[in-house]
């Protein structure tokens, strides 16, 4: 079975949502994937993680290299207890 990353442009999806900052990106990803809100501390941790991975808080500055960071953040969102709530 061939294994490869899903073939979609998460950077474009996040930018098309109107997100301009790491916090906006986290808010969009959680809005798309979760049925319940994240705990404030978890959200803050995700924002800090994405900001550190990007090296900036501004998505426009990271536009050319943010795909992997967004995918890692998405993985973290999917690892939260809130994601597992059905």
CSV table of N, CA and C in Angstrom, one decimal:
chain,number,residue,atom,x,y,z
A,1,UNK,N,0.8,-1.2,0.0
A,1,UNK,CA,0.0,0.0,0.0
A,1,UNK,C,0.9,1.2,0.0
A,2,UNK,N,0.8,2.1,-1.0
A,2,UNK,CA,1.6,3.3,-1.1
A,2,UNK,C,1.1,4.2,0.0
A,3,UNK,N,2.1,4.9,0.7
A,3,UNK,CA,1.8,5.8,1.8
A,3,UNK,C,2.4,7.2,1.4
A,4,UNK,N,1.6,8.2,1.4
A,4,UNK,CA,2.1,9.5,1.2
A,4,UNK,C,1.1,10.5,1.8
A,5,UNK,N,1.5,11.7,2.0
A,5,UNK,CA,0.7,12.7,2.6
A,5,UNK,C,-0.5,13.0,1.7
A,6,UNK,N,-1.6,13.4,2.3
A,6,UNK,CA,-2.8,13.7,1.6
A,6,UNK,C,-2.5,14.8,0.6
A,7,UNK,N,-3.0,14.7,-0.6
A,7,UNK,CA,-2.7,15.7,-1.7
A,7,UNK,C,-3.7,16.8,-1.7
A,8,UNK,N,-3.5,17.7,-0.8
A,8,UNK,CA,-4.3,19.0,-0.8
A,8,UNK,C,-3.4,20.1,-0.2
A,9,UNK,N,-3.7,21.3,-0.5
A,9,UNK,CA,-2.9,22.4,-0.2
A,9,UNK,C,-3.5,23.1,1.1
A,10,UNK,N,-3.0,22.6,2.3
A,10,UNK,CA,-3.6,23.2,3.5
A,10,UNK,C,-3.2,24.7,3.7
A,11,UNK,N,-2.1,25.1,3.1
A,11,UNK,CA,-1.7,26.5,3.2
A,11,UNK,C,-2.8,27.3,2.5
A,12,UNK,N,-3.2,26.9,1.3
A,12,UNK,CA,-4.2,27.7,0.5
A,12,UNK,C,-5.5,27.7,1.2
A,13,UNK,N,-5.9,26.5,1.8
A,13,UNK,CA,-7.2,26.4,2.5
A,13,UNK,C,-7.2,27.4,3.7
A,14,UNK,N,-6.1,27.4,4.4
A,14,UNK,CA,-6.1,28.3,5.6
A,14,UNK,C,-6.1,29.8,5.2
A,15,UNK,N,-5.3,30.1,4.2
A,15,UNK,CA,-5.2,31.5,3.7
A,15,UNK,C,-6.5,31.9,3.1
A,16,UNK,N,-7.2,31.0,2.4
A,16,UNK,CA,-8.5,31.3,1.8
A,16,UNK,C,-9.6,31.6,2.8
A,17,UNK,N,-9.3,31.1,4.0
A,17,UNK,CA,-10.3,31.3,5.1
A,17,UNK,C,-10.2,32.7,5.7
A,18,UNK,N,-9.2,33.4,5.3
A,18,UNK,CA,-9.0,34.8,5.8
A,18,UNK,C,-8.0,34.9,6.9
A,19,UNK,N,-7.4,33.7,7.3
A,19,UNK,CA,-6.5,33.7,8.4
A,19,UNK,C,-5.3,34.5,8.1
A,20,UNK,N,-4.8,35.3,9.0
A,20,UNK,CA,-3.6,36.2,8.8
A,20,UNK,C,-2.5,35.9,9.8
A,21,UNK,N,-2.9,35.3,11.0
A,21,UNK,CA,-2.0,35.0,12.0
A,21,UNK,C,-2.0,33.6,12.4
A,22,UNK,N,-1.0,33.2,13.2
A,22,UNK,CA,-1.0,31.8,13.7
A,22,UNK,C,-2.3,31.5,14.5
A,23,UNK,N,-2.7,32.5,15.3
A,23,UNK,CA,-3.9,32.3,16.1
A,23,UNK,C,-5.2,32.1,15.2
A,24,UNK,N,-5.2,32.9,14.1
A,24,UNK,CA,-6.3,32.7,13.1
A,24,UNK,C,-6.3,31.3,12.5
A,25,UNK,N,-5.1,30.9,12.2
A,25,UNK,CA,-5.0,29.5,11.6
A,25,UNK,C,-5.4,28.5,12.6
A,26,UNK,N,-5.0,28.5,13.8
A,26,UNK,CA,-5.5,27.6,14.8
A,26,UNK,C,-7.0,27.6,15.0
A,27,UNK,N,-7.5,28.8,15.0
A,27,UNK,CA,-9.0,29.0,15.2
A,27,UNK,C,-9.7,28.4,14.0
A,28,UNK,N,-9.2,28.6,12.8
A,28,UNK,CA,-9.8,28.0,11.6
A,28,UNK,C,-9.8,26.5,11.6
A,29,UNK,N,-8.6,25.9,11.9
A,29,UNK,CA,-8.4,24.5,12.0
A,29,UNK,C,-9.3,23.8,13.0
A,30,UNK,N,-9.4,24.4,14.2
A,30,UNK,CA,-10.3,23.9,15.2
A,30,UNK,C,-11.7,24.0,14.9
A,31,UNK,N,-12.1,25.1,14.2
A,31,UNK,CA,-13.5,25.3,13.8
A,31,UNK,C,-13.9,24.2,12.8
A,32,UNK,N,-12.9,23.9,11.9
A,32,UNK,CA,-13.2,22.9,10.9
A,32,UNK,C,-13.3,21.4,11.4
A,33,UNK,N,-12.5,21.2,12.5
A,33,UNK,CA,-12.3,19.8,12.9
A,33,UNK,C,-13.0,19.4,14.2
A,34,UNK,N,-13.4,20.4,15.0
A,34,UNK,CA,-13.9,20.1,16.3
A,34,UNK,C,-15.4,20.4,16.5
A,35,UNK,N,-16.1,19.6,17.3
A,35,UNK,CA,-17.5,19.9,17.5
A,35,UNK,C,-17.6,20.7,18.8
A,36,UNK,N,-16.6,20.7,19.7
A,36,UNK,CA,-16.6,21.5,20.9
A,36,UNK,C,-15.4,22.4,20.9
A,37,UNK,N,-15.5,23.5,21.7
A,37,UNK,CA,-14.4,24.4,21.7
A,37,UNK,C,-13.2,23.8,22.5
A,38,UNK,N,-12.0,24.2,22.1
A,38,UNK,CA,-10.8,23.8,22.8
A,38,UNK,C,-10.7,24.5,24.2
A,39,UNK,N,-10.1,23.9,25.1
A,39,UNK,CA,-9.7,24.6,26.4
A,39,UNK,C,-8.8,25.7,26.0
A,40,UNK,N,-8.9,26.8,26.7
A,40,UNK,CA,-8.1,28.0,26.5
A,40,UNK,C,-6.6,27.7,26.5
A,41,UNK,N,-6.2,26.9,27.4
A,41,UNK,CA,-4.8,26.5,27.6
A,41,UNK,C,-4.3,25.7,26.4
A,42,UNK,N,-5.2,24.8,25.9
A,42,UNK,CA,-4.8,24.0,24.7
A,42,UNK,C,-4.7,24.8,23.5
A,43,UNK,N,-5.6,25.8,23.3
A,43,UNK,CA,-5.6,26.7,22.2
A,43,UNK,C,-4.3,27.5,22.2
A,44,UNK,N,-3.9,28.0,23.4
A,44,UNK,CA,-2.7,28.8,23.5
A,44,UNK,C,-1.5,28.0,23.2
A,45,UNK,N,-1.5,26.7,23.6
A,45,UNK,CA,-0.4,25.8,23.3
A,45,UNK,C,-0.2,25.6,21.8
A,46,UNK,N,-1.4,25.4,21.1
A,46,UNK,CA,-1.3,25.2,19.7
A,46,UNK,C,-0.9,26.5,19.0
A,47,UNK,N,-1.3,27.6,19.4
A,47,UNK,CA,-0.9,28.9,18.8
A,47,UNK,C,0.6,29.1,19.0
A,48,UNK,N,1.1,28.8,20.2
A,48,UNK,CA,2.6,28.9,20.5
A,48,UNK,C,3.4,27.9,19.6
A,49,UNK,N,2.9,26.7,19.5
A,49,UNK,CA,3.5,25.7,18.7
A,49,UNK,C,3.6,26.2,17.2
A,50,UNK,N,2.5,26.6,16.7
A,50,UNK,CA,2.5,27.0,15.3
A,50,UNK,C,3.4,28.2,15.1
A,51,UNK,N,3.4,29.2,16.0
A,51,UNK,CA,4.2,30.4,15.9
A,51,UNK,C,5.7,30.0,15.9
A,52,UNK,N,6.0,29.1,16.8
A,52,UNK,CA,7.4,28.7,16.9
A,52,UNK,C,7.9,27.9,15.6
A,53,UNK,N,7.0,27.1,15.1
A,53,UNK,CA,7.3,26.3,13.9
A,53,UNK,C,7.5,27.2,12.7
A,54,UNK,N,6.7,28.3,12.6
A,54,UNK,CA,6.7,29.2,11.5
A,54,UNK,C,7.9,30.2,11.7
A,55,UNK,N,8.2,30.5,12.9
A,55,UNK,CA,9.2,31.5,13.2
A,55,UNK,C,8.7,32.9,13.1
A,56,UNK,N,7.4,33.0,13.0
A,56,UNK,CA,6.6,34.3,12.9
A,56,UNK,C,5.2,34.0,13.3
A,57,UNK,N,4.5,35.1,13.7
A,57,UNK,CA,3.1,35.0,13.9
A,57,UNK,C,2.3,35.3,12.7
A,58,UNK,N,2.9,35.9,11.7
A,58,UNK,CA,2.2,36.4,10.5
A,58,UNK,C,2.3,35.3,9.4
A,59,UNK,N,1.2,34.9,8.9
A,59,UNK,CA,1.1,33.8,7.9
A,59,UNK,C,1.7,34.3,6.6
A,60,UNK,N,1.5,35.6,6.3
A,60,UNK,CA,2.0,36.1,5.0
A,60,UNK,C,3.5,36.0,4.9
A,61,UNK,N,4.2,36.1,6.0
A,61,UNK,CA,5.7,36.0,6.0
A,61,UNK,C,6.1,34.5,5.8
A,62,UNK,N,5.2,33.6,6.2
A,62,UNK,CA,5.5,32.2,6.1
A,62,UNK,C,4.9,31.5,5.0
A,63,UNK,N,4.3,32.2,4.1
A,63,UNK,CA,3.5,31.7,3.0
A,63,UNK,C,4.2,30.6,2.2
A,64,UNK,N,5.5,30.7,1.9
A,64,UNK,CA,6.2,29.8,1.1
A,64,UNK,C,6.6,28.5,1.8
A,65,UNK,N,6.5,28.5,3.1
A,65,UNK,CA,7.0,27.3,3.8
A,65,UNK,C,6.1,26.8,4.9
A,66,UNK,N,4.9,27.2,5.0
A,66,UNK,CA,4.0,26.9,6.2
A,66,UNK,C,3.3,25.6,6.1
A,67,UNK,N,3.3,24.9,5.0
A,67,UNK,CA,2.5,23.7,4.8
A,67,UNK,C,2.8,22.6,5.8
A,68,UNK,N,4.1,22.3,6.0
A,68,UNK,CA,4.4,21.3,7.0
A,68,UNK,C,4.0,21.7,8.5
A,69,UNK,N,4.2,22.9,8.8
A,69,UNK,CA,3.8,23.4,10.1
A,69,UNK,C,2.3,23.3,10.3
A,70,UNK,N,1.6,23.7,9.3
A,70,UNK,CA,0.1,23.5,9.4
A,70,UNK,C,-0.3,22.1,9.5
A,71,UNK,N,0.3,21.2,8.8
A,71,UNK,CA,0.0,19.8,8.9
A,71,UNK,C,0.3,19.2,10.3
A,72,UNK,N,1.5,19.7,10.9
A,72,UNK,CA,1.8,19.2,12.2
A,72,UNK,C,0.8,19.8,13.2
A,73,UNK,N,0.4,21.0,13.1
A,73,UNK,CA,-0.6,21.6,14.0
A,73,UNK,C,-2.0,20.9,13.8
A,74,UNK,N,-2.3,20.5,12.6
A,74,UNK,CA,-3.5,19.7,12.4
A,74,UNK,C,-3.5,18.4,13.1
A,75,UNK,N,-2.3,17.8,13.0
A,75,UNK,CA,-2.1,16.5,13.7
A,75,UNK,C,-2.3,16.7,15.2
A,76,UNK,N,-1.8,17.8,15.8
A,76,UNK,CA,-2.0,18.0,17.2
A,76,UNK,C,-3.4,18.3,17.5
A,77,UNK,N,-4.1,19.0,16.7
A,77,UNK,CA,-5.6,19.2,16.9
A,77,UNK,C,-6.3,17.9,16.9
A,78,UNK,N,-5.9,17.0,16.0
A,78,UNK,CA,-6.6,15.7,16.0
A,78,UNK,C,-6.2,14.8,17.1
A,79,UNK,N,-5.2,15.2,17.9
A,79,UNK,CA,-4.7,14.4,19.0
A,79,UNK,C,-5.4,14.9,20.4
A,80,UNK,N,-6.2,15.9,20.3
A,80,UNK,CA,-6.8,16.5,21.5
A,80,UNK,C,-8.0,15.7,21.9
A,81,UNK,N,-8.3,15.7,23.2
A,81,UNK,CA,-9.6,15.0,23.6
A,81,UNK,C,-10.8,15.6,23.0
A,82,UNK,N,-10.8,16.8,22.6
A,82,UNK,CA,-12.0,17.5,22.0
A,82,UNK,C,-12.2,16.9,20.6
A,83,UNK,N,-11.2,16.4,19.9
A,83,UNK,CA,-11.3,15.8,18.6
A,83,UNK,C,-12.0,14.5,18.7
A,84,UNK,N,-11.8,13.8,19.8
A,84,UNK,CA,-12.3,12.5,20.0
A,84,UNK,C,-13.8,12.4,20.4
A,85,UNK,N,-14.3,13.6,20.7
A,85,UNK,CA,-15.7,13.6,21.2
A,85,UNK,C,-16.6,13.5,19.9
A,86,UNK,N,-17.5,12.5,20.0
A,86,UNK,CA,-18.4,12.2,18.9
A,86,UNK,C,-19.7,12.9,19.1
